[in-house]
Protein backbone atom coordinates (compact mmCIF):
# COMPACT_ATOMS: atom_id res chain seq x y z
CA UNK A 1 0.00 0.00 0.00
CA UNK A 2 2.80 2.54 0.75
CA UNK A 3 4.06 1.94 -2.77
CA UNK A 4 0.66 2.95 -4.22
CA UNK A 5 0.53 6.03 -2.00
CA UNK A 6 3.77 7.23 -3.60
CA UNK A 7 3.27 6.05 -7.16
CA UNK A 8 -0.35 7.07 -7.68
CA UNK A 9 0.22 10.79 -6.99
CA UNK A 10 3.30 10.67 -9.21
CA UNK A 11 1.32 9.10 -12.06
CA UNK A 12 -1.45 11.69 -11.65
CA UNK A 13 1.09 14.51 -11.64
CA UNK A 14 2.77 13.21 -14.79
CA UNK A 15 -0.63 12.81 -16.49
CA UNK A 16 -1.66 16.33 -15.54
CA UNK A 17 1.64 17.74 -16.79
CA UNK A 18 1.42 15.89 -20.09
CA UNK A 19 -2.16 16.96 -20.76
CA UNK A 20 -1.33 20.61 -20.01
CA UNK A 21 1.88 20.65 -22.04
CA UNK A 22 1.48 21.60 -25.69
CA UNK A 23 4.66 21.27 -27.73
CA UNK A 24 5.90 24.03 -30.02
CA UNK A 25 4.23 23.89 -33.41
CA UNK A 26 0.95 22.73 -31.88
CA UNK A 27 -2.05 23.54 -33.99
CA UNK A 28 -5.74 23.12 -33.40
CA UNK A 29 -8.23 23.08 -36.22
CA UNK A 30 -6.93 23.81 -39.72
CA UNK A 31 -3.12 23.49 -39.69
CA UNK A 32 -0.56 25.66 -41.46
CA UNK A 33 0.16 22.73 -43.79
CA UNK A 34 -3.52 22.41 -44.73
CA UNK A 35 -3.75 26.16 -45.21
CA UNK A 36 -0.74 26.22 -47.56
CA UNK A 37 -2.20 23.28 -49.52
CA UNK A 38 -5.49 25.19 -49.89
CA UNK A 39 -3.64 28.36 -50.99
CA UNK A 40 -1.65 26.40 -53.59
CA UNK A 41 -4.92 25.09 -55.03
CA UNK A 42 -6.24 28.66 -55.48
CA UNK A 43 -3.34 30.96 -56.32
CA UNK A 44 -1.66 31.41 -59.72
CA UNK A 45 -0.10 28.06 -60.74
CA UNK A 46 3.24 29.79 -61.45
CA UNK A 47 3.48 30.50 -57.72
CA UNK A 48 3.96 27.73 -55.13
CA UNK A 49 3.97 28.01 -51.36
CA UNK A 50 5.70 25.61 -48.96
CA UNK A 51 6.43 25.48 -45.25
CA UNK A 52 10.17 25.88 -44.76
CA UNK A 53 12.57 26.88 -41.97
CA UNK A 54 9.70 27.66 -39.62
CA UNK A 55 8.26 30.06 -42.19
CA UNK A 56 6.62 30.02 -45.59
CA UNK A 57 8.59 29.95 -48.85
CA UNK A 58 6.83 31.45 -51.86
CA UNK A 59 8.46 30.36 -55.13
CA UNK A 60 7.78 32.25 -58.37
CA UNK A 61 8.36 30.23 -61.53
CA UNK A 62 8.77 30.63 -65.27
CA UNK A 63 7.87 27.18 -66.53
CA UNK A 64 9.85 24.78 -64.33
CA UNK A 65 12.51 27.36 -63.41
CA UNK A 66 12.25 29.18 -60.06
CA UNK A 67 13.37 32.78 -60.63
CA UNK A 68 12.40 34.28 -57.26
CA UNK A 69 11.81 33.03 -53.73
CA UNK A 70 10.31 35.00 -50.86
CA UNK A 71 10.69 33.58 -47.36
CA UNK A 72 8.41 35.03 -44.71
CA UNK A 73 7.35 34.29 -41.16
CA UNK A 74 3.60 34.72 -40.56
CA UNK A 75 4.12 36.15 -37.08
CA UNK A 76 5.86 39.20 -38.65
CA UNK A 77 2.84 40.43 -40.64
CA UNK A 78 0.08 42.86 -39.74
CA UNK A 79 -3.17 40.88 -40.20
CA UNK A 80 -5.12 44.09 -40.88
CA UNK A 81 -3.12 44.69 -44.08
CA UNK A 82 -4.16 41.51 -45.91
CA UNK A 83 -6.10 42.65 -48.98
CA UNK A 84 -6.69 41.98 -52.65
CA UNK A 85 -5.32 44.70 -54.93
CA UNK A 86 -7.29 44.55 -58.19
CA UNK A 87 -4.79 46.68 -60.18
CA UNK A 88 -2.03 44.19 -59.38
CA UNK A 89 -4.26 41.09 -59.53
CA UNK A 90 -2.56 40.04 -56.31
CA UNK A 91 -3.01 39.73 -52.59
CA UNK A 92 -0.89 42.12 -50.60
CA UNK A 93 0.16 41.98 -46.98
CA UNK A 94 2.59 44.15 -45.06
CA UNK A 95 5.04 43.57 -42.25
CA UNK A 96 4.54 45.28 -38.94
CA UNK A 97 5.57 48.93 -39.16
CA UNK A 98 9.26 49.54 -39.67
CA UNK A 99 10.24 45.97 -40.42
CA UNK A 100 11.45 44.21 -43.56
CA UNK A 101 10.17 40.72 -42.89
CA UNK A 102 10.27 39.28 -46.41
CA UNK A 103 13.61 37.76 -47.43
CA UNK A 104 13.54 37.97 -51.24
CA UNK A 105 16.03 36.00 -53.30
CA UNK A 106 16.25 36.88 -57.01
CA UNK A 107 17.92 33.71 -58.18
CA UNK A 108 19.16 34.70 -61.68
CA UNK A 109 20.73 37.92 -60.40
CA UNK A 110 21.93 36.30 -57.14
CA UNK A 111 20.43 39.22 -55.17
CA UNK A 112 18.96 38.98 -51.65
CA UNK A 113 17.00 41.82 -50.12
CA UNK A 114 14.58 42.46 -47.34
CA UNK A 115 11.13 43.81 -48.17
CA UNK A 116 8.27 45.08 -46.04
CA UNK A 117 5.47 43.76 -48.27
CA UNK A 118 4.52 40.50 -49.94
CA UNK A 119 2.37 40.22 -53.06
CA UNK A 120 0.86 36.90 -54.15
CA UNK A 121 -0.64 36.81 -57.67
CA UNK A 122 -4.26 35.70 -57.84
CA UNK A 123 -6.79 35.56 -60.64
CA UNK A 124 -9.98 33.92 -59.45
CA UNK A 125 -13.63 34.58 -58.85
CA UNK A 126 -14.99 36.51 -55.87
CA UNK A 127 -15.76 33.39 -53.82
CA UNK A 128 -12.22 32.03 -54.24
CA UNK A 129 -10.79 35.50 -53.58
CA UNK A 130 -12.56 35.68 -50.24
CA UNK A 131 -11.40 32.14 -49.43
CA UNK A 132 -7.77 33.04 -50.15
CA UNK A 133 -8.09 36.21 -48.04
CA UNK A 134 -9.49 34.15 -45.15
CA UNK A 135 -6.73 31.54 -45.56
CA UNK A 136 -3.96 34.17 -45.49
CA UNK A 137 -5.48 35.77 -42.40
CA UNK A 138 -5.74 32.33 -40.79
CA UNK A 139 -2.09 31.58 -41.58
CA UNK A 140 -1.02 34.82 -39.85
CA UNK A 141 -3.36 34.57 -36.86
CA UNK A 142 -2.51 30.91 -36.29
CA UNK A 143 1.15 31.90 -35.87
CA UNK A 144 0.46 35.04 -33.81
CA UNK A 145 -2.32 34.13 -31.40
CA UNK A 146 -1.92 31.28 -28.91
CA UNK A 147 -5.65 30.72 -28.38
CA UNK A 148 -6.65 31.11 -32.05
CA UNK A 149 -8.18 28.18 -33.92
CA UNK A 150 -10.30 27.76 -37.02
CA UNK A 151 -12.19 24.67 -38.10
CA UNK A 152 -14.63 25.99 -40.72
CA UNK A 153 -13.60 25.87 -44.42
CA UNK A 154 -12.25 29.01 -46.09
CA UNK A 155 -14.98 29.01 -48.75
mmCIF file of C-alpha atoms in Angstrom:
data_model
loop_
_atom_site.group_PDB
_atom_site.id
_atom_site.type_symbol
_atom_site.label_atom_id
_atom_site.label_comp_id
_atom_site.label_asym_id
_atom_site.label_seq_id
_atom_site.Cartn_x
_atom_site.Cartn_y
_atom_site.Cartn_z
ATOM 1 C CA UNK A 1 0.000 0.000 0.000
ATOM 2 C CA UNK A 2 2.799 2.545 0.753
ATOM 3 C CA UNK A 3 4.058 1.942 -2.771
ATOM 4 C CA UNK A 4 0.656 2.948 -4.221
ATOM 5 C CA UNK A 5 0.531 6.033 -1.998
ATOM 6 C CA UNK A 6 3.773 7.226 -3.604
ATOM 7 C CA UNK A 7 3.266 6.052 -7.159
ATOM 8 C CA UNK A 8 -0.353 7.066 -7.684
ATOM 9 C CA UNK A 9 0.225 10.793 -6.990
ATOM 10 C CA UNK A 10 3.297 10.672 -9.209
ATOM 11 C CA UNK A 11 1.316 9.100 -12.063
ATOM 12 C CA UNK A 12 -1.446 11.692 -11.652
ATOM 13 C CA UNK A 13 1.090 14.509 -11.642
ATOM 14 C CA UNK A 14 2.768 13.207 -14.794
ATOM 15 C CA UNK A 15 -0.627 12.812 -16.488
ATOM 16 C CA UNK A 16 -1.656 16.330 -15.543
ATOM 17 C CA UNK A 17 1.642 17.735 -16.785
ATOM 18 C CA UNK A 18 1.423 15.886 -20.094
ATOM 19 C CA UNK A 19 -2.162 16.955 -20.759
ATOM 20 C CA UNK A 20 -1.327 20.607 -20.007
ATOM 21 C CA UNK A 21 1.883 20.645 -22.040
ATOM 22 C CA UNK A 22 1.480 21.595 -25.687
ATOM 23 C CA UNK A 23 4.657 21.273 -27.733
ATOM 24 C CA UNK A 24 5.898 24.028 -30.023
ATOM 25 C CA UNK A 25 4.229 23.894 -33.412
ATOM 26 C CA UNK A 26 0.948 22.727 -31.884
ATOM 27 C CA UNK A 27 -2.045 23.540 -33.992
ATOM 28 C CA UNK A 28 -5.735 23.119 -33.396
ATOM 29 C CA UNK A 29 -8.234 23.084 -36.217
ATOM 30 C CA UNK A 30 -6.934 23.813 -39.722
ATOM 31 C CA UNK A 31 -3.124 23.491 -39.689
ATOM 32 C CA UNK A 32 -0.560 25.663 -41.462
ATOM 33 C CA UNK A 33 0.163 22.731 -43.792
ATOM 34 C CA UNK A 34 -3.523 22.406 -44.728
ATOM 35 C CA UNK A 35 -3.753 26.165 -45.214
ATOM 36 C CA UNK A 36 -0.745 26.219 -47.560
ATOM 37 C CA UNK A 37 -2.204 23.278 -49.522
ATOM 38 C CA UNK A 38 -5.485 25.191 -49.892
ATOM 39 C CA UNK A 39 -3.644 28.359 -50.985
ATOM 40 C CA UNK A 40 -1.650 26.403 -53.593
ATOM 41 C CA UNK A 41 -4.918 25.091 -55.030
ATOM 42 C CA UNK A 42 -6.241 28.656 -55.480
ATOM 43 C CA UNK A 43 -3.337 30.961 -56.324
ATOM 44 C CA UNK A 44 -1.660 31.406 -59.719
ATOM 45 C CA UNK A 45 -0.096 28.057 -60.744
ATOM 46 C CA UNK A 46 3.245 29.787 -61.447
ATOM 47 C CA UNK A 47 3.481 30.497 -57.719
ATOM 48 C CA UNK A 48 3.964 27.732 -55.128
ATOM 49 C CA UNK A 49 3.974 28.011 -51.358
ATOM 50 C CA UNK A 50 5.698 25.606 -48.958
ATOM 51 C CA UNK A 51 6.429 25.479 -45.247
ATOM 52 C CA UNK A 52 10.167 25.879 -44.758
ATOM 53 C CA UNK A 53 12.573 26.876 -41.972
ATOM 54 C CA UNK A 54 9.701 27.661 -39.616
ATOM 55 C CA UNK A 55 8.265 30.058 -42.193
ATOM 56 C CA UNK A 56 6.616 30.017 -45.594
ATOM 57 C CA UNK A 57 8.588 29.953 -48.852
ATOM 58 C CA UNK A 58 6.825 31.447 -51.865
ATOM 59 C CA UNK A 59 8.457 30.360 -55.134
ATOM 60 C CA UNK A 60 7.778 32.253 -58.368
ATOM 61 C CA UNK A 61 8.362 30.226 -61.533
ATOM 62 C CA UNK A 62 8.772 30.632 -65.271
ATOM 63 C CA UNK A 63 7.872 27.183 -66.533
ATOM 64 C CA UNK A 64 9.850 24.781 -64.335
ATOM 65 C CA UNK A 65 12.506 27.364 -63.409
ATOM 66 C CA UNK A 66 12.249 29.184 -60.060
ATOM 67 C CA UNK A 67 13.369 32.780 -60.630
ATOM 68 C CA UNK A 68 12.402 34.284 -57.261
ATOM 69 C CA UNK A 69 11.805 33.032 -53.730
ATOM 70 C CA UNK A 70 10.305 35.002 -50.865
ATOM 71 C CA UNK A 71 10.691 33.578 -47.365
ATOM 72 C CA UNK A 72 8.414 35.027 -44.709
ATOM 73 C CA UNK A 73 7.354 34.285 -41.162
ATOM 74 C CA UNK A 74 3.602 34.716 -40.562
ATOM 75 C CA UNK A 75 4.122 36.151 -37.079
ATOM 76 C CA UNK A 76 5.861 39.204 -38.648
ATOM 77 C CA UNK A 77 2.837 40.434 -40.642
ATOM 78 C CA UNK A 78 0.076 42.859 -39.740
ATOM 79 C CA UNK A 79 -3.168 40.884 -40.201
ATOM 80 C CA UNK A 80 -5.125 44.087 -40.882
ATOM 81 C CA UNK A 81 -3.118 44.694 -44.083
ATOM 82 C CA UNK A 82 -4.161 41.505 -45.914
ATOM 83 C CA UNK A 83 -6.105 42.647 -48.979
ATOM 84 C CA UNK A 84 -6.686 41.980 -52.647
ATOM 85 C CA UNK A 85 -5.318 44.698 -54.934
ATOM 86 C CA UNK A 86 -7.292 44.554 -58.191
ATOM 87 C CA UNK A 87 -4.788 46.685 -60.184
ATOM 88 C CA UNK A 88 -2.029 44.194 -59.376
ATOM 89 C CA UNK A 89 -4.256 41.088 -59.527
ATOM 90 C CA UNK A 90 -2.556 40.042 -56.311
ATOM 91 C CA UNK A 91 -3.006 39.735 -52.586
ATOM 92 C CA UNK A 92 -0.887 42.118 -50.597
ATOM 93 C CA UNK A 93 0.162 41.984 -46.978
ATOM 94 C CA UNK A 94 2.591 44.145 -45.061
ATOM 95 C CA UNK A 95 5.038 43.573 -42.252
ATOM 96 C CA UNK A 96 4.542 45.281 -38.938
ATOM 97 C CA UNK A 97 5.573 48.930 -39.157
ATOM 98 C CA UNK A 98 9.261 49.545 -39.668
ATOM 99 C CA UNK A 99 10.243 45.967 -40.418
ATOM 100 C CA UNK A 100 11.449 44.209 -43.559
ATOM 101 C CA UNK A 101 10.168 40.720 -42.894
ATOM 102 C CA UNK A 102 10.270 39.283 -46.411
ATOM 103 C CA UNK A 103 13.606 37.759 -47.427
ATOM 104 C CA UNK A 104 13.538 37.967 -51.239
ATOM 105 C CA UNK A 105 16.030 36.001 -53.302
ATOM 106 C CA UNK A 106 16.247 36.881 -57.014
ATOM 107 C CA UNK A 107 17.917 33.708 -58.181
ATOM 108 C CA UNK A 108 19.158 34.698 -61.676
ATOM 109 C CA UNK A 109 20.730 37.919 -60.399
ATOM 110 C CA UNK A 110 21.927 36.304 -57.139
ATOM 111 C CA UNK A 111 20.428 39.217 -55.166
ATOM 112 C CA UNK A 112 18.964 38.975 -51.654
ATOM 113 C CA UNK A 113 17.004 41.818 -50.119
ATOM 114 C CA UNK A 114 14.579 42.461 -47.340
ATOM 115 C CA UNK A 115 11.126 43.811 -48.166
ATOM 116 C CA UNK A 116 8.267 45.084 -46.041
ATOM 117 C CA UNK A 117 5.468 43.761 -48.274
ATOM 118 C CA UNK A 118 4.518 40.503 -49.943
ATOM 119 C CA UNK A 119 2.368 40.218 -53.065
ATOM 120 C CA UNK A 120 0.860 36.896 -54.148
ATOM 121 C CA UNK A 121 -0.641 36.806 -57.667
ATOM 122 C CA UNK A 122 -4.262 35.696 -57.836
ATOM 123 C CA UNK A 123 -6.795 35.559 -60.642
ATOM 124 C CA UNK A 124 -9.979 33.919 -59.447
ATOM 125 C CA UNK A 125 -13.631 34.581 -58.853
ATOM 126 C CA UNK A 126 -14.992 36.513 -55.870
ATOM 127 C CA UNK A 127 -15.759 33.394 -53.816
ATOM 128 C CA UNK A 128 -12.221 32.026 -54.245
ATOM 129 C CA UNK A 129 -10.787 35.499 -53.584
ATOM 130 C CA UNK A 130 -12.557 35.684 -50.235
ATOM 131 C CA UNK A 131 -11.403 32.138 -49.427
ATOM 132 C CA UNK A 132 -7.774 33.043 -50.146
ATOM 133 C CA UNK A 133 -8.089 36.208 -48.043
ATOM 134 C CA UNK A 134 -9.491 34.155 -45.151
ATOM 135 C CA UNK A 135 -6.728 31.542 -45.557
ATOM 136 C CA UNK A 136 -3.964 34.167 -45.492
ATOM 137 C CA UNK A 137 -5.475 35.769 -42.401
ATOM 138 C CA UNK A 138 -5.736 32.329 -40.788
ATOM 139 C CA UNK A 139 -2.086 31.580 -41.577
ATOM 140 C CA UNK A 140 -1.018 34.818 -39.848
ATOM 141 C CA UNK A 141 -3.356 34.573 -36.864
ATOM 142 C CA UNK A 142 -2.513 30.913 -36.288
ATOM 143 C CA UNK A 143 1.146 31.905 -35.873
ATOM 144 C CA UNK A 144 0.464 35.039 -33.811
ATOM 145 C CA UNK A 145 -2.323 34.130 -31.396
ATOM 146 C CA UNK A 146 -1.920 31.280 -28.906
ATOM 147 C CA UNK A 147 -5.653 30.715 -28.383
ATOM 148 C CA UNK A 148 -6.654 31.107 -32.047
ATOM 149 C CA UNK A 149 -8.179 28.176 -33.918
ATOM 150 C CA UNK A 150 -10.297 27.758 -37.024
ATOM 151 C CA UNK A 151 -12.191 24.673 -38.100
ATOM 152 C CA UNK A 152 -14.628 25.985 -40.721
ATOM 153 C CA UNK A 153 -13.600 25.872 -44.420
ATOM 154 C CA UNK A 154 -12.255 29.015 -46.090
ATOM 155 C CA UNK A 155 -14.982 29.009 -48.749
#
